[in-house]
Short mmCIF file of C-alpha atoms and ligand atoms in Angstrom, two decimals:
data_model
loop_
_atom_site.label_atom_id
_atom_site.label_comp_id
_atom_site.label_asym_id
_atom_site.label_seq_id
_atom_site.Cartn_x
_atom_site.Cartn_y
_atom_site.Cartn_z
CA MET A 214 -47.65 3.15 146.70
CA SER A 215 -50.61 5.50 146.71
CA SER A 216 -53.35 4.76 144.19
CA SER A 217 -53.36 8.44 143.24
CA VAL A 218 -50.04 8.08 141.40
CA ARG A 219 -50.75 8.54 137.73
CA PRO A 220 -49.32 6.13 135.15
CA GLU A 221 -46.56 7.29 132.81
CA PRO A 222 -48.17 9.19 129.88
CA ALA A 223 -46.82 6.54 127.54
CA ALA A 224 -48.99 3.98 129.35
CA TYR A 225 -52.16 5.65 128.01
CA ALA A 226 -53.27 4.12 124.74
CA GLN A 227 -53.88 6.35 121.74
CA ILE A 228 -57.56 7.32 121.43
CA ASP A 229 -59.29 4.41 119.71
CA PRO A 230 -62.99 4.36 120.59
CA PRO A 231 -64.90 1.08 120.20
CA PRO A 232 -67.01 0.74 117.05
CA ARG A 233 -70.52 1.93 117.87
CA LEU A 234 -73.74 2.45 115.97
CA LEU A 235 -75.35 5.42 117.70
CA MET A 236 -79.13 5.04 117.34
CA GLY A 237 -80.17 7.17 120.31
CA PRO A 238 -81.45 10.76 120.40
CA GLY A 239 -77.99 12.19 119.57
CA PRO A 240 -75.13 12.38 119.28
CA ILE A 241 -74.97 10.07 116.27
CA ASN A 242 -72.06 8.80 114.20
CA ALA A 243 -70.54 11.62 112.21
CA ASP A 244 -70.42 11.43 108.43
CA PRO A 245 -66.83 10.35 107.57
CA ARG A 246 -66.53 13.40 105.32
CA VAL A 247 -67.14 15.61 108.35
CA LEU A 248 -64.43 13.80 110.31
CA ARG A 249 -62.01 14.28 107.42
CA ALA A 250 -62.85 17.99 107.22
CA MET A 251 -62.23 18.25 110.95
CA SER A 252 -58.72 16.83 110.62
CA ALA A 253 -57.58 19.48 108.12
CA GLN A 254 -54.63 21.68 109.16
CA LEU A 255 -55.21 24.97 111.00
CA ILE A 256 -54.74 28.43 109.46
CA GLY A 257 -54.57 31.91 110.98
CA GLN A 258 -57.83 33.60 111.88
CA TYR A 259 -57.29 36.52 109.45
CA ASP A 260 -55.84 34.42 106.65
CA PRO A 261 -57.94 35.22 103.58
CA ALA A 262 -58.55 31.48 103.26
CA MET A 263 -60.06 31.47 106.76
CA THR A 264 -62.22 34.57 106.32
CA GLY A 265 -63.26 33.06 103.00
CA TYR A 266 -64.40 29.90 104.78
CA MET A 267 -66.27 32.02 107.33
CA ASN A 268 -68.15 33.78 104.54
CA GLU A 269 -68.93 30.44 102.90
CA VAL A 270 -70.27 29.11 106.21
CA MET A 271 -72.58 32.13 106.50
CA ASP A 272 -73.87 31.54 103.00
CA LEU A 273 -74.27 27.76 103.45
CA TYR A 274 -76.28 28.13 106.67
CA ARG A 275 -78.59 30.66 105.00
CA GLY A 276 -79.45 27.73 102.75
CA VAL A 277 -79.88 25.34 105.68
CA PHE A 278 -82.09 27.73 107.69
CA LYS A 279 -83.89 28.97 104.54
CA THR A 280 -83.23 32.61 105.20
CA SER A 281 -81.68 35.66 103.62
CA ASN A 282 -80.55 36.93 107.05
CA GLU A 283 -77.12 38.57 106.77
CA ALA A 284 -76.52 37.66 110.45
CA THR A 285 -76.07 33.91 109.96
CA LEU A 286 -72.98 32.48 111.62
CA LEU A 287 -71.58 30.04 114.20
CA ILE A 288 -71.36 30.27 117.97
CA ASP A 289 -68.42 28.26 119.29
CA GLY A 290 -69.75 25.75 121.79
CA THR A 291 -72.44 23.10 121.93
CA SER A 292 -76.04 23.85 121.02
CA ARG A 293 -76.74 25.47 124.34
CA ALA A 294 -74.04 28.03 123.57
CA GLY A 295 -76.24 29.11 120.67
CA ILE A 296 -79.31 29.19 122.91
CA GLU A 297 -77.52 31.19 125.58
CA SER A 298 -76.06 33.70 123.12
CA ALA A 299 -79.46 34.38 121.58
CA ILE A 300 -81.27 34.79 124.88
CA VAL A 301 -78.62 36.75 126.79
CA SER A 302 -78.13 39.10 123.84
CA LEU A 303 -81.83 39.72 123.15
CA VAL A 304 -83.09 39.90 126.72
CA GLU A 305 -82.40 42.69 129.20
CA PRO A 306 -83.01 42.18 132.91
CA GLY A 307 -86.70 42.74 133.60
CA ASP A 308 -87.83 41.92 130.06
CA LYS A 309 -90.77 39.57 129.89
CA VAL A 310 -90.06 36.23 128.19
CA LEU A 311 -92.77 33.67 127.45
CA VAL A 312 -91.64 30.02 127.36
CA PRO A 313 -94.16 27.38 126.33
CA ILE A 314 -92.74 24.14 127.78
CA PHE A 315 -93.48 20.67 126.37
CA GLY A 316 -90.27 18.85 127.37
CA ARG A 317 -86.85 19.14 128.95
CA PHE A 318 -85.46 21.73 126.57
CA GLY A 319 -88.29 24.14 127.32
CA HIS A 320 -87.13 24.00 130.92
CA LEU A 321 -83.63 24.82 129.69
CA LEU A 322 -84.87 27.91 127.83
CA LYS A 323 -86.69 29.01 130.97
CA GLU A 324 -83.59 28.59 133.11
CA ILE A 325 -81.35 30.45 130.70
CA ALA A 326 -83.85 33.31 130.39
CA GLU A 327 -84.08 33.51 134.20
CA ARG A 328 -80.30 33.66 134.47
CA ALA A 329 -80.35 36.51 131.95
CA GLY A 330 -82.56 38.37 134.44
CA ALA A 331 -85.79 38.04 132.47
CA ASP A 332 -89.24 38.05 133.98
CA VAL A 333 -90.14 34.56 132.73
CA VAL A 334 -93.68 33.28 132.35
CA VAL A 335 -94.33 29.71 131.27
CA VAL A 336 -97.23 27.71 129.93
CA GLU A 337 -96.89 23.94 130.07
CA LYS A 338 -98.12 20.95 128.15
CA ASP A 339 -98.01 17.33 129.26
CA TRP A 340 -94.97 15.49 127.91
CA GLY A 341 -95.89 13.83 124.62
CA GLN A 342 -98.09 16.73 123.45
CA VAL A 343 -97.51 20.01 121.59
CA PHE A 344 -99.22 23.42 121.77
CA THR A 345 -102.03 24.37 119.44
CA PHE A 346 -101.87 27.67 117.57
CA GLU A 347 -104.79 28.97 119.67
CA GLU A 348 -103.02 28.09 122.92
CA LEU A 349 -99.97 30.05 121.79
CA ARG A 350 -102.17 32.99 120.75
CA ARG A 351 -103.91 33.04 124.13
CA ALA A 352 -100.57 32.96 125.99
CA LEU A 353 -99.16 35.79 123.85
CA ALA A 354 -102.31 37.88 124.30
CA GLN A 355 -102.34 37.34 128.04
CA HIS A 356 -98.66 37.90 128.79
CA ARG A 357 -97.51 40.28 125.99
CA PRO A 358 -93.83 39.23 126.23
CA LYS A 359 -90.86 40.90 124.55
CA LEU A 360 -89.69 37.44 123.47
CA LEU A 361 -91.38 34.11 122.78
CA ALA A 362 -88.85 31.28 123.26
CA LEU A 363 -90.09 27.97 121.89
CA VAL A 364 -88.35 24.68 121.06
CA GLN A 365 -89.21 23.10 117.70
CA GLY A 366 -88.19 19.45 118.16
CA ASP A 367 -87.71 18.38 121.77
CA THR A 368 -85.73 15.12 121.85
CA SER A 369 -86.78 14.44 125.45
CA THR A 370 -90.33 13.70 124.28
CA THR A 371 -89.69 13.33 120.49
CA MET A 372 -92.41 15.91 119.79
CA ASN A 373 -92.19 18.43 116.94
CA GLN A 374 -93.96 21.71 117.77
CA PRO A 375 -95.65 23.23 114.69
CA LEU A 376 -94.15 26.69 114.11
CA GLU A 377 -95.87 27.74 110.92
CA GLY A 378 -97.69 31.02 111.50
CA VAL A 379 -96.22 31.54 114.97
CA GLY A 380 -93.86 34.26 113.71
CA GLN A 381 -96.79 36.18 112.21
CA LEU A 382 -98.60 35.76 115.52
CA CYS A 383 -95.60 37.16 117.40
CA ALA A 384 -95.49 40.14 115.02
CA GLU A 385 -99.17 40.83 115.82
CA TYR A 386 -98.34 40.95 119.52
CA ASP A 387 -95.08 42.81 118.97
CA ALA A 388 -92.94 39.97 120.35
CA LEU A 389 -89.64 38.64 119.07
CA PHE A 390 -89.65 34.94 118.22
CA TYR A 391 -86.74 32.67 119.13
CA THR A 392 -86.65 28.93 118.44
CA ASP A 393 -84.22 26.07 119.16
CA VAL A 394 -84.14 23.70 116.19
CA THR A 395 -81.10 21.66 117.29
CA ALA A 396 -82.90 18.33 117.19
CA SER A 397 -85.15 18.91 114.20
CA LEU A 398 -83.15 20.87 111.59
CA GLY A 399 -82.35 18.87 108.45
CA GLY A 400 -84.82 16.09 109.31
CA ASN A 401 -88.06 18.08 109.55
CA PRO A 402 -89.34 21.12 107.64
CA PHE A 403 -88.03 24.49 108.81
CA TYR A 404 -88.32 27.86 107.04
CA ALA A 405 -86.83 30.74 109.01
CA ASP A 406 -88.00 33.57 106.75
CA GLU A 407 -91.36 32.16 105.72
CA TRP A 408 -92.21 31.41 109.35
CA GLY A 409 -91.15 34.84 110.61
CA ILE A 410 -88.37 33.66 112.92
CA ASP A 411 -86.26 36.40 114.59
CA ALA A 412 -83.61 34.14 116.09
CA VAL A 413 -82.89 30.47 115.56
CA THR A 414 -80.10 28.26 116.87
CA ALA A 415 -79.01 24.69 116.18
CA GLY A 416 -76.21 22.18 116.67
CA LEU A 417 -74.46 19.63 114.48
CA GLN A 418 -74.93 16.36 116.37
CA LYS A 419 -78.48 15.49 115.36
CA CYS A 420 -79.66 15.46 111.72
CA LEU A 421 -76.61 17.43 110.50
CA ALA A 422 -74.28 14.42 110.88
CA GLY A 423 -71.50 16.17 112.79
CA PRO A 424 -70.06 16.23 116.30
CA SER A 425 -71.37 18.56 118.99
CA GLY A 426 -69.35 21.72 119.52
CA SER A 427 -70.59 24.32 117.04
CA ALA A 428 -73.93 26.12 117.10
CA PRO A 429 -75.22 27.67 113.86
CA ILE A 430 -77.38 30.74 114.48
CA SER A 431 -79.40 33.13 112.34
CA LEU A 432 -80.89 36.51 113.32
CA SER A 433 -83.46 38.64 111.54
CA ASP A 434 -82.69 42.32 110.92
CA ARG A 435 -85.15 43.15 113.71
CA ALA A 436 -83.25 40.94 116.16
CA VAL A 437 -79.92 42.45 115.08
CA GLU A 438 -81.32 45.94 115.70
CA VAL A 439 -82.37 44.97 119.23
CA ILE A 440 -78.94 43.48 119.93
CA ARG A 441 -77.00 46.40 118.44
CA SER A 442 -78.99 48.90 120.47
CA ARG A 443 -77.52 47.40 123.63
CA ARG A 444 -74.24 48.81 124.85
CA HIS A 445 -71.12 47.31 123.37
CA VAL A 446 -67.71 48.57 122.30
CA GLU A 447 -65.66 47.56 119.35
CA SER A 448 -62.52 46.07 120.81
CA GLY A 449 -63.78 42.74 122.07
CA ILE A 450 -63.53 44.11 125.62
CA ASP A 451 -66.32 46.30 126.96
CA ASP A 452 -64.59 49.09 128.92
CA GLY A 453 -67.91 50.58 129.96
CA SER A 454 -67.37 53.73 127.90
CA ALA A 455 -70.36 53.33 125.62
CA PRO A 456 -73.46 54.32 127.58
CA ARG A 457 -76.26 52.67 125.60
CA GLY A 458 -78.79 50.54 127.44
CA GLU A 459 -78.07 47.70 129.77
CA ARG A 460 -74.96 45.89 128.61
CA ILE A 461 -75.14 42.26 127.51
CA ARG A 462 -74.31 40.19 130.57
CA SER A 463 -71.83 37.90 128.91
CA ASN A 464 -68.67 38.64 126.99
CA TYR A 465 -68.38 35.25 125.32
CA PHE A 466 -72.01 35.30 124.17
CA ASP A 467 -72.23 39.02 123.31
CA LEU A 468 -73.75 38.74 119.85
CA ALA A 469 -73.09 42.41 119.11
CA MET A 470 -69.37 41.74 119.39
CA ILE A 471 -69.58 38.33 117.68
CA LEU A 472 -71.40 39.97 114.74
CA ASP A 473 -68.53 42.48 114.43
CA TYR A 474 -66.07 39.59 114.30
CA TRP A 475 -67.99 37.81 111.53
CA GLY A 476 -68.81 41.05 109.71
CA PRO A 477 -66.63 42.99 107.27
CA GLN A 478 -64.77 44.80 110.07
CA ARG A 479 -63.43 41.50 111.50
CA LEU A 480 -63.01 42.98 114.98
CA ASN A 481 -61.33 40.41 117.17
CA HIS A 482 -63.53 38.82 119.79
CA HIS A 483 -62.62 35.14 120.31
CA THR A 484 -60.44 32.97 118.07
CA GLU A 485 -62.87 31.14 115.86
CA ALA A 486 -62.80 27.39 116.61
CA THR A 487 -61.24 26.51 113.28
CA SER A 488 -61.63 22.71 113.32
CA MET A 489 -65.30 23.02 114.31
CA LEU A 490 -65.81 25.57 111.55
CA TYR A 491 -64.45 23.02 109.06
CA CYS A 492 -66.97 20.52 110.47
CA ALA A 493 -69.91 22.90 110.37
CA ARG A 494 -69.04 23.88 106.80
CA GLU A 495 -68.89 20.23 105.71
CA CYS A 496 -72.19 19.39 107.48
CA ALA A 497 -73.97 22.17 105.61
CA ARG A 498 -72.24 21.37 102.32
CA ILE A 499 -73.33 17.71 102.57
CA LEU A 500 -76.90 18.65 103.53
CA LEU A 501 -77.31 21.18 100.72
CA THR A 502 -75.72 18.81 98.19
CA GLU A 503 -78.29 16.18 99.11
CA GLY A 504 -80.96 18.88 99.17
CA VAL A 505 -82.80 19.87 102.35
CA GLU A 506 -86.11 18.46 101.07
CA ASN A 507 -84.43 15.15 100.15
CA SER A 508 -82.80 14.96 103.56
CA ILE A 509 -86.17 15.53 105.27
CA GLU A 510 -87.74 12.81 103.11
CA ARG A 511 -84.87 10.43 103.97
CA HIS A 512 -85.45 11.06 107.68
CA ARG A 513 -89.18 10.55 107.21
CA LEU A 514 -88.68 7.21 105.42
CA HIS A 515 -86.17 5.71 107.85
CA GLY A 516 -88.08 7.06 110.84
CA ALA A 517 -91.24 5.42 109.50
CA ALA A 518 -89.40 2.13 108.94
CA MET A 519 -88.01 2.21 112.48
CA ALA A 520 -91.48 2.95 113.88
CA ALA A 521 -93.06 0.11 111.88
CA GLY A 522 -90.27 -2.20 113.05
CA ALA A 523 -90.77 -1.21 116.68
CA ALA A 524 -94.49 -1.90 116.35
CA GLY A 525 -93.57 -5.25 114.79
CA LEU A 526 -91.65 -5.99 117.99
CA ARG A 527 -94.85 -5.18 119.91
CA LEU A 528 -93.41 -1.96 121.35
CA ARG A 529 -95.99 0.72 122.16
CA PHE A 530 -95.36 4.31 120.98
CA PHE A 531 -95.10 7.19 123.43
CA GLY A 532 -96.65 10.59 122.66
CA ASP A 533 -98.87 12.13 120.01
CA GLN A 534 -97.63 10.34 116.87
CA ALA A 535 -99.16 12.99 114.60
CA HIS A 536 -96.52 15.39 115.97
CA ARG A 537 -93.53 13.10 116.30
CA MET A 538 -90.22 14.24 114.81
CA ASN A 539 -89.13 12.22 111.79
CA ASN A 540 -85.78 11.42 113.36
CA VAL A 541 -86.53 10.06 116.83
CA LEU A 542 -89.08 7.63 118.22
CA ALA A 543 -90.03 6.98 121.85
CA VAL A 544 -91.45 3.59 122.83
CA HIS A 545 -92.62 2.35 126.20
CA ILE A 546 -90.31 -0.14 127.89
CA PRO A 547 -92.47 -3.29 128.03
CA GLU A 548 -93.92 -4.37 131.34
CA GLY A 549 -91.56 -6.72 133.20
CA VAL A 550 -88.55 -5.87 131.04
CA ASN A 551 -85.47 -4.26 132.60
CA GLY A 552 -84.91 -1.26 130.35
CA GLU A 553 -81.31 -0.65 131.36
CA ALA A 554 -80.41 -4.34 130.89
CA VAL A 555 -81.71 -4.15 127.32
CA ARG A 556 -79.68 -0.99 126.61
CA THR A 557 -76.58 -2.60 128.10
CA GLY A 558 -77.12 -5.79 126.10
CA LEU A 559 -77.44 -3.81 122.87
CA LEU A 560 -74.25 -1.91 123.62
CA GLN A 561 -72.13 -4.80 124.83
CA ASP A 562 -73.21 -7.51 122.40
CA TYR A 563 -73.96 -5.44 119.31
CA GLY A 564 -72.20 -2.08 119.77
CA ILE A 565 -75.55 -0.31 119.36
CA GLU A 566 -76.62 2.61 121.53
CA ILE A 567 -80.21 3.68 122.15
CA GLY A 568 -81.39 6.11 124.85
CA THR A 569 -83.83 6.33 127.69
CA SER A 570 -85.16 9.81 128.60
CA PHE A 571 -85.19 12.41 131.34
CA GLY A 572 -87.39 13.32 134.28
CA PRO A 573 -90.84 11.71 134.13
CA LEU A 574 -89.79 9.50 131.21
CA HIS A 575 -86.55 8.17 132.69
CA GLY A 576 -86.75 4.37 132.73
CA VAL A 577 -90.24 4.58 131.18
CA VAL A 578 -89.36 4.90 127.48
CA TRP A 579 -86.52 4.13 125.13
CA ARG A 580 -85.66 6.69 122.50
CA ILE A 581 -84.48 5.35 119.16
CA GLY A 582 -83.03 7.77 116.65
CA THR A 583 -82.66 7.55 112.89
CA MET A 584 -80.82 10.73 112.15
CA GLY A 585 -78.08 12.33 110.11
CA TYR A 586 -75.55 9.81 108.87
CA ASN A 587 -77.49 6.99 110.56
CA ALA A 588 -80.79 7.62 108.78
CA ARG A 589 -80.02 4.62 106.58
CA LYS A 590 -81.72 1.30 105.80
CA ASP A 591 -78.82 -0.85 106.99
CA ALA A 592 -78.64 1.02 110.32
CA VAL A 593 -82.41 0.62 110.84
CA MET A 594 -82.45 -3.10 109.97
CA THR A 595 -79.35 -3.88 112.06
CA THR A 596 -80.84 -2.10 115.07
CA LEU A 597 -84.19 -3.90 114.78
CA ALA A 598 -82.51 -7.31 114.37
CA ALA A 599 -80.32 -6.77 117.42
CA LEU A 600 -83.19 -5.34 119.46
CA GLU A 601 -85.26 -8.45 118.72
CA GLN A 602 -82.52 -10.70 120.09
CA VAL A 603 -82.00 -8.62 123.24
CA LEU A 604 -85.76 -8.33 123.87
CA ARG A 605 -86.18 -12.07 123.48
CA ALA A 606 -83.34 -12.71 125.94
CA SER A 607 -85.04 -10.41 128.45
CA GLY A 608 -88.28 -12.36 128.25
CA ALA A 609 -90.34 -10.04 126.05
CA PRO A 610 -92.83 -11.85 123.77
CA VAL A 611 -91.43 -11.02 120.33
CA THR A 612 -92.23 -12.73 117.05
CA ALA A 613 -89.16 -13.92 115.12
CA GLY A 614 -88.43 -11.40 112.36
CA GLY A 615 -91.35 -9.20 113.44
CA GLY A 616 -89.29 -6.00 113.52
CA VAL A 617 -87.21 -6.32 110.37
CA GLY A 618 -90.20 -7.74 108.50
CA ALA A 619 -92.41 -4.75 109.24
CA ALA A 620 -89.61 -2.31 108.37
CA ALA A 621 -88.92 -4.16 105.12
CA GLU A 622 -92.55 -3.60 104.11
CA ILE A 623 -92.12 0.15 104.49
CA TYR A 624 -89.03 0.02 102.28
CA GLN A 625 -90.82 -2.09 99.69
CA GLU A 626 -93.76 0.35 99.57
CA ALA A 627 -91.33 3.25 99.18
CA ALA A 628 -89.54 1.48 96.33
CA ALA A 629 -92.79 0.58 94.50
C1 PLP B 753 -80.13 17.63 121.75
C2 PLP B 753 -80.66 18.99 121.96
C3 PLP B 753 -79.82 20.04 122.37
C4 PLP B 753 -78.38 19.75 122.64
O1 PLP B 753 -77.69 20.75 123.33
P1 PLP B 753 -76.13 20.56 123.54
O2 PLP B 753 -75.70 21.77 124.25
O3 PLP B 753 -75.50 20.44 122.17
O4 PLP B 753 -75.94 19.30 124.31
C5 PLP B 753 -80.37 21.31 122.48
N1 PLP B 753 -81.67 21.52 122.24
C6 PLP B 753 -82.51 20.52 121.86
C7 PLP B 753 -83.94 20.80 121.60
C8 PLP B 753 -82.02 19.23 121.72
O5 PLP B 753 -82.83 18.22 121.37
#
């Protein structure tokens, strides 16, 4: 019998994933409340209950992004769906886009802008560093782009780019300002209106405690004007009859049409991904119930405890620690230790996942996250205790209790 013969469907077991504690750079374990919301029954897309939920989602994410932008909604897809919709809708072929790159996701913004036909210019920083305000000013003054596209927290390096004042800078140079806050939102300060952001996109699988698959987005009135001035028609299918500008080069990510679907006209575009909308709504509801500031402080505390614990295990930090995100830490893999063997040991013996990184940092660092539902004391202490055992087995010189002891001190100080 050929090995390509598939088993009877009944031979496949029901989905029953192994218990895991996800302490990498994302995804992380979803909050059980989000999973329950996701399992709720479907309703029709024009059911008043559904349009009511859509309006609630818009309102909730205004709270999460700290904005009064009317155009605050969800793009169906993972975080890069949000990125792609913002860039392809704002940028016309030939437009100049400036991308300051300090990690992998800057390269992604560059690639997406290039695919949208933009004339892309980049400035680069070594991995582990962020741009200064003056460096951004110089790049804007030199290149005078239509759009500045800049990541806030880049999980590949764990760095958190300061954005305060950058929107005002962009306004001075007449540039639109887009930022990807997928990794940082909910765990680090972010103020869309105060910081003069024109377009911002996120995802659920980092500090928002949900699964990947929905991308919250918010657009300033200025960004909406730019998008609406590009040719689109009102049926969800562009028949080419509306001669205004260069048409947006994607149907799925045409924000002009998506805005009409979420707006009062409810013009059909796609069928909103209902289960993911339930998730996104619950993620925002949980975050706002805790309070955004409290959530940021929780990420700061557990991130600090994890960092102290890692230092207690004699692990050396990677990158400029003054600009590290609260929710993810990168440490050098110790000399002589097999990094992948440690990750495998953690997963197989303890059900705990941590990450390595990409490109120049692959096999050089581990990335340990404390985010969303897993930014908790028990998750931090369990991870440090298991890591100590696996490090010891791999021959690293660790002091017994060095990790959990150092983390416990941070918790004691916080409680005092
Ligand atoms: C994790 C991350 C993403 C994730 O994108 P997906 O399409 O959801 O996989 C995007 N941007 C940044 C900065 C991230 O850290």
